[in-house]
PDB file of C-alpha atoms in Angstrom:
ATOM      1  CA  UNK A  16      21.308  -5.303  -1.817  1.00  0.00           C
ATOM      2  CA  UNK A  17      18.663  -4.470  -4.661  1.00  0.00           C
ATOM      3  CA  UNK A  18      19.196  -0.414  -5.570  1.00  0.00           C
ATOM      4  CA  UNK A  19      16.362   0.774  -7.560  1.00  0.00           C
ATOM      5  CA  UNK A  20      16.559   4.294  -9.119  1.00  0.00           C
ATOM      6  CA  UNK A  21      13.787   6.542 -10.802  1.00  0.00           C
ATOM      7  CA  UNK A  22      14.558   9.504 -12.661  1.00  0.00           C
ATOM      8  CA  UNK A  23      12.548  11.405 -15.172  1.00  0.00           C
ATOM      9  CA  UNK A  24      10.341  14.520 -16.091  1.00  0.00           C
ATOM     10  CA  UNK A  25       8.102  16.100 -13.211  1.00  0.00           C
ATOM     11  CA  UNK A  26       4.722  15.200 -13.654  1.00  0.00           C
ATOM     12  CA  UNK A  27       5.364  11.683 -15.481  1.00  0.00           C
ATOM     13  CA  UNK A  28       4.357   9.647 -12.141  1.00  0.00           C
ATOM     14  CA  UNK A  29       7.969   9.560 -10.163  1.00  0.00           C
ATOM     15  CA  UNK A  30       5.832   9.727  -6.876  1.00  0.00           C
ATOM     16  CA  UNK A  31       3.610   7.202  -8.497  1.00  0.00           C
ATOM     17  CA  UNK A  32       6.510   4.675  -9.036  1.00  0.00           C
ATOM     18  CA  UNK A  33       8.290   5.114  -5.418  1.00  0.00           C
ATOM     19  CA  UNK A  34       5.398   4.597  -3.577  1.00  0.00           C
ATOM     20  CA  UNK A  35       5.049   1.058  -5.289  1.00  0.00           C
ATOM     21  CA  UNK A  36       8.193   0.587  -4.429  1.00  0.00           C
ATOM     22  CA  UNK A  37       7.706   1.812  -0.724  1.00  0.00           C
ATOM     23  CA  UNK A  38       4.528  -1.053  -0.657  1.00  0.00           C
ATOM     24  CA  UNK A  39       7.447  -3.265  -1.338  1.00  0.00           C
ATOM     25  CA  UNK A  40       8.995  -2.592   1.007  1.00  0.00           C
ATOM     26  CA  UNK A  41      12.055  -0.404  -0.460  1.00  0.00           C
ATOM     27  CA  UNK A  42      13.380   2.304   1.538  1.00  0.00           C
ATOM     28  CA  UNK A  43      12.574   5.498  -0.362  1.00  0.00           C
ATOM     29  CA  UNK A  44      14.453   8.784  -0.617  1.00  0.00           C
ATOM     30  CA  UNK A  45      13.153  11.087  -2.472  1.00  0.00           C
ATOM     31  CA  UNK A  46      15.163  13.791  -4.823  1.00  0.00           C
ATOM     32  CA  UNK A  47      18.836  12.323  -3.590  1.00  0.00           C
ATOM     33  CA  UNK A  48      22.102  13.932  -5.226  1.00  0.00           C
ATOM     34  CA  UNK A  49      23.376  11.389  -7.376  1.00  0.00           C
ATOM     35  CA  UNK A  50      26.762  11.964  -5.644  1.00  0.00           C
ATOM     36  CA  UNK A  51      25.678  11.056  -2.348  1.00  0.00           C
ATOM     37  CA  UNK A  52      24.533   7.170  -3.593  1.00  0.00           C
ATOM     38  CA  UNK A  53      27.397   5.762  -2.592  1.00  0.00           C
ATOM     39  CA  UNK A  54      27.419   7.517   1.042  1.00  0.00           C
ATOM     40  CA  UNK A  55      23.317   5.948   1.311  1.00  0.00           C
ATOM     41  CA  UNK A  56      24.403   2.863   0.673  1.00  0.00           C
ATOM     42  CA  UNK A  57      26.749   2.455   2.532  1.00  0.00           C
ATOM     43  CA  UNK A  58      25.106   4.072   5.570  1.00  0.00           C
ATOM     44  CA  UNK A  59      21.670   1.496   4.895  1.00  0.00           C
ATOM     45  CA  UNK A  60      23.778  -2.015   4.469  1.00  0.00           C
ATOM     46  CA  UNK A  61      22.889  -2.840   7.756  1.00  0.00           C
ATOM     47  CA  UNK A  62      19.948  -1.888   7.783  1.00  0.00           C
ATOM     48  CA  UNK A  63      18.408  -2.506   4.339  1.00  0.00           C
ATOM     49  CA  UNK A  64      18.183  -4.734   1.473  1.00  0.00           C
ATOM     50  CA  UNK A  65      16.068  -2.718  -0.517  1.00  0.00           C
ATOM     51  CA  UNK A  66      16.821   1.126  -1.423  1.00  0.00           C
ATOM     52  CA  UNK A  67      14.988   3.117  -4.288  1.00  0.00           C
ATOM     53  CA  UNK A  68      16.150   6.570  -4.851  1.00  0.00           C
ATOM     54  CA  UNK A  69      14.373   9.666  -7.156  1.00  0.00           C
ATOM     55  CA  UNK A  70      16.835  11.471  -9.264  1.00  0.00           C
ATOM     56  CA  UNK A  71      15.506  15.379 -10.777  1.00  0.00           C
ATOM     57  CA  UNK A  72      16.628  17.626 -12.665  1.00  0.00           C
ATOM     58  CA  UNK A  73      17.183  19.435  -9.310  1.00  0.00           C
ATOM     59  CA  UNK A  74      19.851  17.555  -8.161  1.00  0.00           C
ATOM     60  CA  UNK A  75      23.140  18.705  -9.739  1.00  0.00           C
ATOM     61  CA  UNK A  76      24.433  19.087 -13.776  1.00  0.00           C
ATOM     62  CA  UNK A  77      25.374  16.581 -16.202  1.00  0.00           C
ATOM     63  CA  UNK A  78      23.682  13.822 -14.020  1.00  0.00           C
ATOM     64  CA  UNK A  79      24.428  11.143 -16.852  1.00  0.00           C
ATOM     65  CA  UNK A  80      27.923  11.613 -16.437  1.00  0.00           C
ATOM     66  CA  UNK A  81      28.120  11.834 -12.362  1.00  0.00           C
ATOM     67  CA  UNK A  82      25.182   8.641 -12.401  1.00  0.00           C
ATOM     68  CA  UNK A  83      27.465   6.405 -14.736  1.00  0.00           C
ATOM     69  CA  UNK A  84      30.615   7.095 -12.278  1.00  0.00           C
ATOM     70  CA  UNK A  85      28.694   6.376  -8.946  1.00  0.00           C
ATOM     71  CA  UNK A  86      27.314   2.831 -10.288  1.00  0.00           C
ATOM     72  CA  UNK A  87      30.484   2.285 -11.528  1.00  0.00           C
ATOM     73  CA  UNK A  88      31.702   2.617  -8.100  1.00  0.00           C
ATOM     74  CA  UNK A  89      29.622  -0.003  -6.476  1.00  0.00           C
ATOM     75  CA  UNK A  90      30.289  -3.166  -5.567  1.00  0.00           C
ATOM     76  CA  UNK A  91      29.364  -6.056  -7.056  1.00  0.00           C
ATOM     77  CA  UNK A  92      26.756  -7.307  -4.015  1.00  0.00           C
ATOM     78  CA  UNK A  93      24.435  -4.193  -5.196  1.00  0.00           C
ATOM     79  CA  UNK A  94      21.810  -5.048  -7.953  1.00  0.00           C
ATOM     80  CA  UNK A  95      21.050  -1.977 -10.044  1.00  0.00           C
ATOM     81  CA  UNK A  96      17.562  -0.989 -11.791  1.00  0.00           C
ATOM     82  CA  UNK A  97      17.186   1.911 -13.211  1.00  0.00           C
ATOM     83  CA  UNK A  98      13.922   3.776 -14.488  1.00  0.00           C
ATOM     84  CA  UNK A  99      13.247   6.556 -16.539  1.00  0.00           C
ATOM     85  CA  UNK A 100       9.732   8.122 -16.976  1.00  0.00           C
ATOM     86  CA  UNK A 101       8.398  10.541 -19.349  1.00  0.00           C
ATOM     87  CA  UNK A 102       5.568  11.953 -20.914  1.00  0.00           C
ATOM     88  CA  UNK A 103       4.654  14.144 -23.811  1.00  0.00           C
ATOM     89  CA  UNK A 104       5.195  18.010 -23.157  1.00  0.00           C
ATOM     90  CA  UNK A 105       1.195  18.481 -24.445  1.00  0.00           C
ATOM     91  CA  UNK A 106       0.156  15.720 -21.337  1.00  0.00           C
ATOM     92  CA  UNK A 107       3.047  17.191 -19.182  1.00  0.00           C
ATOM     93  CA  UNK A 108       1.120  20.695 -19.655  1.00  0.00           C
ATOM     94  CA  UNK A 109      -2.075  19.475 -19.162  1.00  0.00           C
ATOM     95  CA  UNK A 110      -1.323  18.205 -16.330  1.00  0.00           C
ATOM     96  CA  UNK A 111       0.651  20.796 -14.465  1.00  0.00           C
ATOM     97  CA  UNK A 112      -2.398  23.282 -15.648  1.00  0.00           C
ATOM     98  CA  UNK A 113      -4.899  20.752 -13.828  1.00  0.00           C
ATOM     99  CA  UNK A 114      -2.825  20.560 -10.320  1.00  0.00           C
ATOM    100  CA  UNK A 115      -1.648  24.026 -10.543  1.00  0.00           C
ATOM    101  CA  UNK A 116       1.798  22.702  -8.737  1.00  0.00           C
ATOM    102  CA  UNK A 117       5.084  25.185  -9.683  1.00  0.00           C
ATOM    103  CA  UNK A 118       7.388  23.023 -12.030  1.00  0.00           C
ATOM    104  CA  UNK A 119      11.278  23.271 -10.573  1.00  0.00           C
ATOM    105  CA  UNK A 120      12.223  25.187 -13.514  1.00  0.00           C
ATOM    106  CA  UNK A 121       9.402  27.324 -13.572  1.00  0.00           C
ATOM    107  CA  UNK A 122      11.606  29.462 -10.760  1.00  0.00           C
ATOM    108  CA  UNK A 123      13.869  30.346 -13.214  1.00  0.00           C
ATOM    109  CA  UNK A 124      11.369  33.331 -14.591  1.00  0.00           C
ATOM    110  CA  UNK A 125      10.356  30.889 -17.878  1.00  0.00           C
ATOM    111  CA  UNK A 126       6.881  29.994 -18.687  1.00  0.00           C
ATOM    112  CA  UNK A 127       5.630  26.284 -17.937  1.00  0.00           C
ATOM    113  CA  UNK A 128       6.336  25.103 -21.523  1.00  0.00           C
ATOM    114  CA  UNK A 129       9.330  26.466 -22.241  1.00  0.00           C
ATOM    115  CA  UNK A 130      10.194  24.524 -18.515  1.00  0.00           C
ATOM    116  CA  UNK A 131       8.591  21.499 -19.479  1.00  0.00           C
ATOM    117  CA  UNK A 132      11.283  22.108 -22.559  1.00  0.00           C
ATOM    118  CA  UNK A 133      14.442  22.534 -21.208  1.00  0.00           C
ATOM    119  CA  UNK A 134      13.754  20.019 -18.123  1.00  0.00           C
ATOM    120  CA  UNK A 135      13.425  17.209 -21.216  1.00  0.00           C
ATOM    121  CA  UNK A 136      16.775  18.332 -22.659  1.00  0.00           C
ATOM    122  CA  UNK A 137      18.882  18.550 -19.064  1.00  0.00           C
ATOM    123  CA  UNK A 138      17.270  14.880 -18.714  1.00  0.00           C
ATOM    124  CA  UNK A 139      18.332  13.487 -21.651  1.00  0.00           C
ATOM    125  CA  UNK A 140      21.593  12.209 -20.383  1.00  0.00           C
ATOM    126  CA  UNK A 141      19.949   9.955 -17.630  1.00  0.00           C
ATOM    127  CA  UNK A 142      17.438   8.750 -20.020  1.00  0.00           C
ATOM    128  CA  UNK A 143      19.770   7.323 -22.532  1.00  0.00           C
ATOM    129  CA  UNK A 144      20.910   5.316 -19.671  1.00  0.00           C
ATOM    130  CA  UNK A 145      18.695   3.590 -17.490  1.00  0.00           C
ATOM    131  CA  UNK A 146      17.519   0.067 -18.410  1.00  0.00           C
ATOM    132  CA  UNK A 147      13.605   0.886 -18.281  1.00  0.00           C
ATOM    133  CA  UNK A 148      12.260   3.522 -20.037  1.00  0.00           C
ATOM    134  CA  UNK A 149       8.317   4.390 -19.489  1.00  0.00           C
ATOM    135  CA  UNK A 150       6.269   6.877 -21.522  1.00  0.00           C
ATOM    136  CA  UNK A 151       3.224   7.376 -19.353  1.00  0.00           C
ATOM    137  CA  UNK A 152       1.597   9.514 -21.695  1.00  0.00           C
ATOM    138  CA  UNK A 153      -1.073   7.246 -22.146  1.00  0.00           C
ATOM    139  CA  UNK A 154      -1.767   5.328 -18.594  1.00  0.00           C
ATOM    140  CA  UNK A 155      -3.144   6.361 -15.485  1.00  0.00           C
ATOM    141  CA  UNK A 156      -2.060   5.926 -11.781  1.00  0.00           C
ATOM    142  CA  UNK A 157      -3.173   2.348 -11.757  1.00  0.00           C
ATOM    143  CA  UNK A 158      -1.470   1.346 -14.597  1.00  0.00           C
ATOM    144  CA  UNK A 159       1.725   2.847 -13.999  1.00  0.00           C
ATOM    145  CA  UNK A 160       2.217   0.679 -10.703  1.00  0.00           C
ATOM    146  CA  UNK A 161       1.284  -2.502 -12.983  1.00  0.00           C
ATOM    147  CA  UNK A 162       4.528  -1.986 -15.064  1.00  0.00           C
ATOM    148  CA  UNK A 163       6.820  -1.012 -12.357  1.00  0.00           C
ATOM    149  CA  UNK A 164       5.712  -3.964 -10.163  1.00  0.00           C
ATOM    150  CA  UNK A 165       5.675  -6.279 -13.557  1.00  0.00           C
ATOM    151  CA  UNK A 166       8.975  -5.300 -14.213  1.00  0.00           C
ATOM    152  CA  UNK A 167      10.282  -5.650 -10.419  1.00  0.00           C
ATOM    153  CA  UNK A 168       8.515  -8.446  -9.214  1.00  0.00           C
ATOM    154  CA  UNK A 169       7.759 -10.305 -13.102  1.00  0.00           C
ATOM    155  CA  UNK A 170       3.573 -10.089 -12.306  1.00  0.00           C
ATOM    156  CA  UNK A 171       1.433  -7.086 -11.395  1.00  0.00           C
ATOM    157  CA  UNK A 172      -0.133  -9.636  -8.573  1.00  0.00           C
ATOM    158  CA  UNK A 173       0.918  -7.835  -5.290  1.00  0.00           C
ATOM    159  CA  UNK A 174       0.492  -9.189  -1.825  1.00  0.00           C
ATOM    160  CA  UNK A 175      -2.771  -7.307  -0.046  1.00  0.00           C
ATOM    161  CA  UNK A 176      -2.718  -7.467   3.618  1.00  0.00           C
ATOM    162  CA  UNK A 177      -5.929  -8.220   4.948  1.00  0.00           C
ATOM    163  CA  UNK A 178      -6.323  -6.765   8.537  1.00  0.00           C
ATOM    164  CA  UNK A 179      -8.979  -7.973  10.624  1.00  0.00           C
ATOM    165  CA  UNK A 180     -10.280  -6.249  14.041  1.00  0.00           C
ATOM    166  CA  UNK A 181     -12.647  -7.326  16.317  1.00  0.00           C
ATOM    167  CA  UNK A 182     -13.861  -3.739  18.799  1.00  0.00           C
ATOM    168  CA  UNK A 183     -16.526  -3.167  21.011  1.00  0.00           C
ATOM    169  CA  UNK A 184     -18.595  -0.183  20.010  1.00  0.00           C
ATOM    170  CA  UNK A 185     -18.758   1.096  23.856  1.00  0.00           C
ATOM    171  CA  UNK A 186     -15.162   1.911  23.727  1.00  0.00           C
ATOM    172  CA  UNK A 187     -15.275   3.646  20.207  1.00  0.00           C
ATOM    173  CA  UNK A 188     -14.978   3.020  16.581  1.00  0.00           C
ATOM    174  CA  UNK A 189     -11.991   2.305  15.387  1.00  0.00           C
ATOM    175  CA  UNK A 190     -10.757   5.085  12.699  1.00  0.00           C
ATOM    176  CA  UNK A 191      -8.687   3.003  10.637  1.00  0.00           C
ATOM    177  CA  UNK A 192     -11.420   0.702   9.182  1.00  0.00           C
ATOM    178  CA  UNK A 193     -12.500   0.514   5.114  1.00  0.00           C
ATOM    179  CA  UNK A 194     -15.387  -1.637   6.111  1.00  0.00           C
ATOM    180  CA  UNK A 195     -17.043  -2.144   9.476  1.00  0.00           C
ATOM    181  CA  UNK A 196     -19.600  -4.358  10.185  1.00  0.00           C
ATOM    182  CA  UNK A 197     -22.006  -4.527  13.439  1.00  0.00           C
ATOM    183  CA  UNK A 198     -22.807  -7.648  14.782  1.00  0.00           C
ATOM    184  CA  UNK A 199     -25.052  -6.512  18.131  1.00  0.00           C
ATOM    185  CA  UNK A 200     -27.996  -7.791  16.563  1.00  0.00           C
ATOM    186  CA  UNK A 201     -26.627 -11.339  16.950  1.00  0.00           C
ATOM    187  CA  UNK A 202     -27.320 -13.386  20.139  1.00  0.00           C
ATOM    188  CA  UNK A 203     -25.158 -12.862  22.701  1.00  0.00           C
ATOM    189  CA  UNK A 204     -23.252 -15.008  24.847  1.00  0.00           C
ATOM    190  CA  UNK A 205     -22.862 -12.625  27.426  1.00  0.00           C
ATOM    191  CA  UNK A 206     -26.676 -13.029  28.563  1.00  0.00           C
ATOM    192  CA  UNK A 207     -25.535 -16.959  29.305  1.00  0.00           C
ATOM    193  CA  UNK A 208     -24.157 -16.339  32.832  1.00  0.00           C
ATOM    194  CA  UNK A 209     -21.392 -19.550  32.398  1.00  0.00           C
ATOM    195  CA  UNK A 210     -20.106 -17.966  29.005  1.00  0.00           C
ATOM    196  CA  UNK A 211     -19.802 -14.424  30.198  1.00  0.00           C
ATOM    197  CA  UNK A 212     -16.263 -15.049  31.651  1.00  0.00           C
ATOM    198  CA  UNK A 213     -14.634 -16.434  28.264  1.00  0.00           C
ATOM    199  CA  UNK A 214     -13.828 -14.639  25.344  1.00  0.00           C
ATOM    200  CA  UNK A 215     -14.988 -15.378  21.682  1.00  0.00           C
ATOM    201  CA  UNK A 216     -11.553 -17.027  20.761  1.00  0.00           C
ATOM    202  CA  UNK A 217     -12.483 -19.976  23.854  1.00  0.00           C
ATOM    203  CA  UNK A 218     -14.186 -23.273  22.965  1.00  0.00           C
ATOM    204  CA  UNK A 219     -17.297 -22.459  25.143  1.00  0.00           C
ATOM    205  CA  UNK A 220     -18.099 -19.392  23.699  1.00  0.00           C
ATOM    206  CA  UNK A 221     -17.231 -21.085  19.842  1.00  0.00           C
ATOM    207  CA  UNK A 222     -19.187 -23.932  20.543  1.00  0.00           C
ATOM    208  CA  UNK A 223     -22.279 -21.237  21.133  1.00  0.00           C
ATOM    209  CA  UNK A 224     -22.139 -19.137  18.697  1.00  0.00           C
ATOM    210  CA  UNK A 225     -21.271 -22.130  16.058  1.00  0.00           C
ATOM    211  CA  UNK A 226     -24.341 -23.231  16.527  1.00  0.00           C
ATOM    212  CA  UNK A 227     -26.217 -19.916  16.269  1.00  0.00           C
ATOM    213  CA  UNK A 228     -27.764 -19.882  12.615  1.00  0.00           C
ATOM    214  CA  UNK A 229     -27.764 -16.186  12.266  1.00  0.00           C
ATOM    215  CA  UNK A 230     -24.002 -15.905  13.284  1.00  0.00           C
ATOM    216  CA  UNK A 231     -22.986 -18.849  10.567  1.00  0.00           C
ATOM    217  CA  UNK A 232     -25.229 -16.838   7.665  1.00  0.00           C
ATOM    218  CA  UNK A 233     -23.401 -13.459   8.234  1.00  0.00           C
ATOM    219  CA  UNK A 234     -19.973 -14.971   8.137  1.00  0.00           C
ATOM    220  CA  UNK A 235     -20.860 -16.984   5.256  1.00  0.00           C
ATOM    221  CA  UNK A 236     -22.135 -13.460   3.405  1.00  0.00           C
ATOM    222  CA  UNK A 237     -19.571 -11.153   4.139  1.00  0.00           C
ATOM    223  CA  UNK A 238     -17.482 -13.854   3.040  1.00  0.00           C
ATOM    224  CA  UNK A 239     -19.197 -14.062  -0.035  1.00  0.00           C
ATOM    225  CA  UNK A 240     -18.938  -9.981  -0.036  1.00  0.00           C
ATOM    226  CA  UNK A 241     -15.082 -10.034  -0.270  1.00  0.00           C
ATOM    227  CA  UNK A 242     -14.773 -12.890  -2.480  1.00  0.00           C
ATOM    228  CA  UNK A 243     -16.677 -11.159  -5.186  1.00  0.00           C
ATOM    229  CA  UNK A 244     -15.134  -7.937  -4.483  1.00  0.00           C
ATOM    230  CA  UNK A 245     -11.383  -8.288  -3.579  1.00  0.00           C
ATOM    231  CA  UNK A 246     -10.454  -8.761  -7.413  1.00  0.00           C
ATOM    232  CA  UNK A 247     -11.663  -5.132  -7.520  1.00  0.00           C
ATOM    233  CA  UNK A 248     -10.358  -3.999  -4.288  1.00  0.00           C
ATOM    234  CA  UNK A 249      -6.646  -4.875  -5.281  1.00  0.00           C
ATOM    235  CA  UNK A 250      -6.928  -3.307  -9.245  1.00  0.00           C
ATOM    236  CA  UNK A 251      -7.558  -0.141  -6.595  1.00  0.00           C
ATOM    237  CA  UNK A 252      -3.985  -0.183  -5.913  1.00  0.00           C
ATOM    238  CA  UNK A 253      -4.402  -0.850  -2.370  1.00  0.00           C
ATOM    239  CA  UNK A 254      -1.870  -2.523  -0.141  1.00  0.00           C
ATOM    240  CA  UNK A 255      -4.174  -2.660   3.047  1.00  0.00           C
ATOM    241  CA  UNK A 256      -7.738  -4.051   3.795  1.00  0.00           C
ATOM    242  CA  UNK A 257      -8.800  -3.590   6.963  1.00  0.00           C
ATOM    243  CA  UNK A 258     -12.610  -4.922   7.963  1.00  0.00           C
ATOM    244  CA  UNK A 259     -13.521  -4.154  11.553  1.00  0.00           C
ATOM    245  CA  UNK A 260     -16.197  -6.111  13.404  1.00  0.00           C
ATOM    246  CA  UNK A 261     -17.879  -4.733  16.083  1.00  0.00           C
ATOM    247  CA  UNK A 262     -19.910  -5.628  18.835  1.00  0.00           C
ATOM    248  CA  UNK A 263     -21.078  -4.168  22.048  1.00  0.00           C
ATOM    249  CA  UNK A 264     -17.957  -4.705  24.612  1.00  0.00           C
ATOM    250  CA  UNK A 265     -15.411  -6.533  21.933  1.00  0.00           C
ATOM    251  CA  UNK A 266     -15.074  -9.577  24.054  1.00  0.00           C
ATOM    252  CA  UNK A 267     -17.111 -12.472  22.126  1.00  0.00           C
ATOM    253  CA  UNK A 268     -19.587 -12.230  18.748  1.00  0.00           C
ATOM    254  CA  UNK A 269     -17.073  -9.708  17.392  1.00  0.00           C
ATOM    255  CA  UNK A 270     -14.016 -11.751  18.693  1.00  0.00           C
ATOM    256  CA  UNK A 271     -15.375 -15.280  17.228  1.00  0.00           C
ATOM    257  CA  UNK A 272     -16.685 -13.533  13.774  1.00  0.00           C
ATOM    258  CA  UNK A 273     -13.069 -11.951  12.960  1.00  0.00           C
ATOM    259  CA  UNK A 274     -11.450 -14.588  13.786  1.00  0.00           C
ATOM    260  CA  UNK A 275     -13.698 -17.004  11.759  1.00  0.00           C
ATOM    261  CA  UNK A 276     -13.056 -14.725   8.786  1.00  0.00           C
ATOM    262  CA  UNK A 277      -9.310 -14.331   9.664  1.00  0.00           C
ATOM    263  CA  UNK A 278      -8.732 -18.040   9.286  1.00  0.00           C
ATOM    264  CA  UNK A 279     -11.355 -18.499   6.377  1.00  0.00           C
ATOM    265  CA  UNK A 280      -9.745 -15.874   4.361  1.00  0.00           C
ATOM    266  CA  UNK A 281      -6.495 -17.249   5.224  1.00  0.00           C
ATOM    267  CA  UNK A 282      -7.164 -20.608   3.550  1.00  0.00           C
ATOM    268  CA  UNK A 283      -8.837 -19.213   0.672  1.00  0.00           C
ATOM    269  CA  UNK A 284      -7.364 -16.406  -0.722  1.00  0.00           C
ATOM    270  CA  UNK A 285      -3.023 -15.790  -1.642  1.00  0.00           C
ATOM    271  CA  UNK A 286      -2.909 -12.336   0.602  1.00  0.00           C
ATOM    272  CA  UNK A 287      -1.733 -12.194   4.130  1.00  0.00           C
ATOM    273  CA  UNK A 288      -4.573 -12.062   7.010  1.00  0.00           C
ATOM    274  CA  UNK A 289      -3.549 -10.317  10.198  1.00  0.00           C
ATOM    275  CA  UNK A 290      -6.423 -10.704  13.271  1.00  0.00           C
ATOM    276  CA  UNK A 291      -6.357  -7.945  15.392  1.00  0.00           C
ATOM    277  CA  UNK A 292      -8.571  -8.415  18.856  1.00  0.00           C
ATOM    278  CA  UNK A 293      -8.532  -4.527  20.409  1.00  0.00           C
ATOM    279  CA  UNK A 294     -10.218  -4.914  23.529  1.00  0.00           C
ATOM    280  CA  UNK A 295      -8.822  -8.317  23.749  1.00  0.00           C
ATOM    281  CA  UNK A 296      -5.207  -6.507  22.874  1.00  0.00           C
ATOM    282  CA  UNK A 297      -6.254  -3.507  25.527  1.00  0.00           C
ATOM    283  CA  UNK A 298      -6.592  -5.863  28.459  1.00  0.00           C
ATOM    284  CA  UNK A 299      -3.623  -7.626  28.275  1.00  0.00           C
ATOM    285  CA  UNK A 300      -1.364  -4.393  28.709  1.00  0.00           C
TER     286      UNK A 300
END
């Protein structure tokens, strides 16, 4: 089992960090007593190889102390990494004056930079002990997730999954899409009574539309879209793509074109390509 904890000051990017390691598929808890590690653990061996925890200032008192005896309590199967972020108390201010969120101290009747202050010092026993210590002073959301995932995975290259869904416009749009694309302008197989009974994902209806020039030029451009934009698209710390292709009833030009691009992507790029069919999907229930 890999354990992965993240401690630091609030508003140095803890959320940032644990939801890179959520897209890695860690199981998250957020804000855990460092006394009950052992307990989650336990409870997620069958479960889970992965487990990153948050550790505040929130949690209990001399946290460097009780954090050094749970590790040491773990057995040698468990892979620790620890994290500590931090930032300066002038960016830490800033930054809590542009969100407006209430700091955990700030309950204690203190003004934000005399908490910003005295969370730094409470802290300072975890951070003299974790084996990666970040100052994010400096770096934004993006780059924060770089250096985590360098330092986790050894690259900042992270697997995008490329979802592609063929729908049919008369049954609705589907909400999850980043890109959609309508193909009802193309011919359609439908009007050839000995095609309408196969789907876009059946030789007949393939060989058709193969030979169509208008249907080979728009799945020759939107593959040229992605190719010149996906470098982008991932530096946008995204873990999902989906493109949706739509056509009047989902059951051929829209079926044929995503899976054309499924399998085109597929061969070209290093991300994982998922082909979704809805109305395809729907009928089979």
């Amino acid at each position: 089992m890999k354990l992965v904890i993240v401690s630091g000051r609030s508003g140095s990017g803890k959320s940032v960090a644990l939801r890179v390691l959520e897209d890695l598929g860690y199981y998250c808890v957020d804000n855990l007593p460092v006394a009950m590690i052992g307990t989650l653990l336990e409870q997620l061996k069958a479960s889970s190889d992965l487990v990153a925890i948050s550790v505040d200032v929130r949690n209990i008192a001399e946290q460097g102390k009780v954090l050094q005896a749970q590790l040491a309590l773990l057995g040698n199967d468990i892979e620790v990494t620890s994290f500590f972020l931090n930032s300066s108390d002038k960016v830490l201010l800033k930054r809590y004056s542009e969100t407006r969120r209430l700091h955990p101290l700030s309950k204690n009747q203190i003004s934000l930079q005399d908490a910003i202050k005295l969370e730094g010092k409470l802290l300072e026993p975890i951070a003299s002990v974790v084996d990666h210590y970040i100052d994010t002073s400096a770096l934004n959301i993006y780059d924060l997730s770089d250096q985590v995932r360098e330092i986790l995975m050894g690259s900042v290259d992270k697997d995008l999954v490329i979802n592609i869904e063929s729908f049919g416009f008369k049954h609705g749009m589907p909400t999850e899409a980043d890109f959609m694309f309508d193909v009802r302008f193309l011919p359609n197989p439908h009007w050839e009574v000995e095609l309408r009974p196969f789907t876009g994902l059946e030789q007949p209806v393939q060989d058709f539309l193969g030979k169509q020039p208008l249907v080979n030029k728009f799945i020759m451009q939107i593959e040229n879209l992605f190719e010149t934009w996906m470098p982008h698209l991932e530096r946008n710390n995204r873990s999902y793509l989906t493109i949706a292709i739509g056509c009047t009833g989902g059951q051929h030009r829209s079926v044929y074109i995503a899976d054309q691009l499924s399998k085109r992507f597929a061969s070209s790029t290093k991300h994982v390509v998922h082909a979704r069919h809805r109305e395809l999907d729907n009928k089979h229930k």
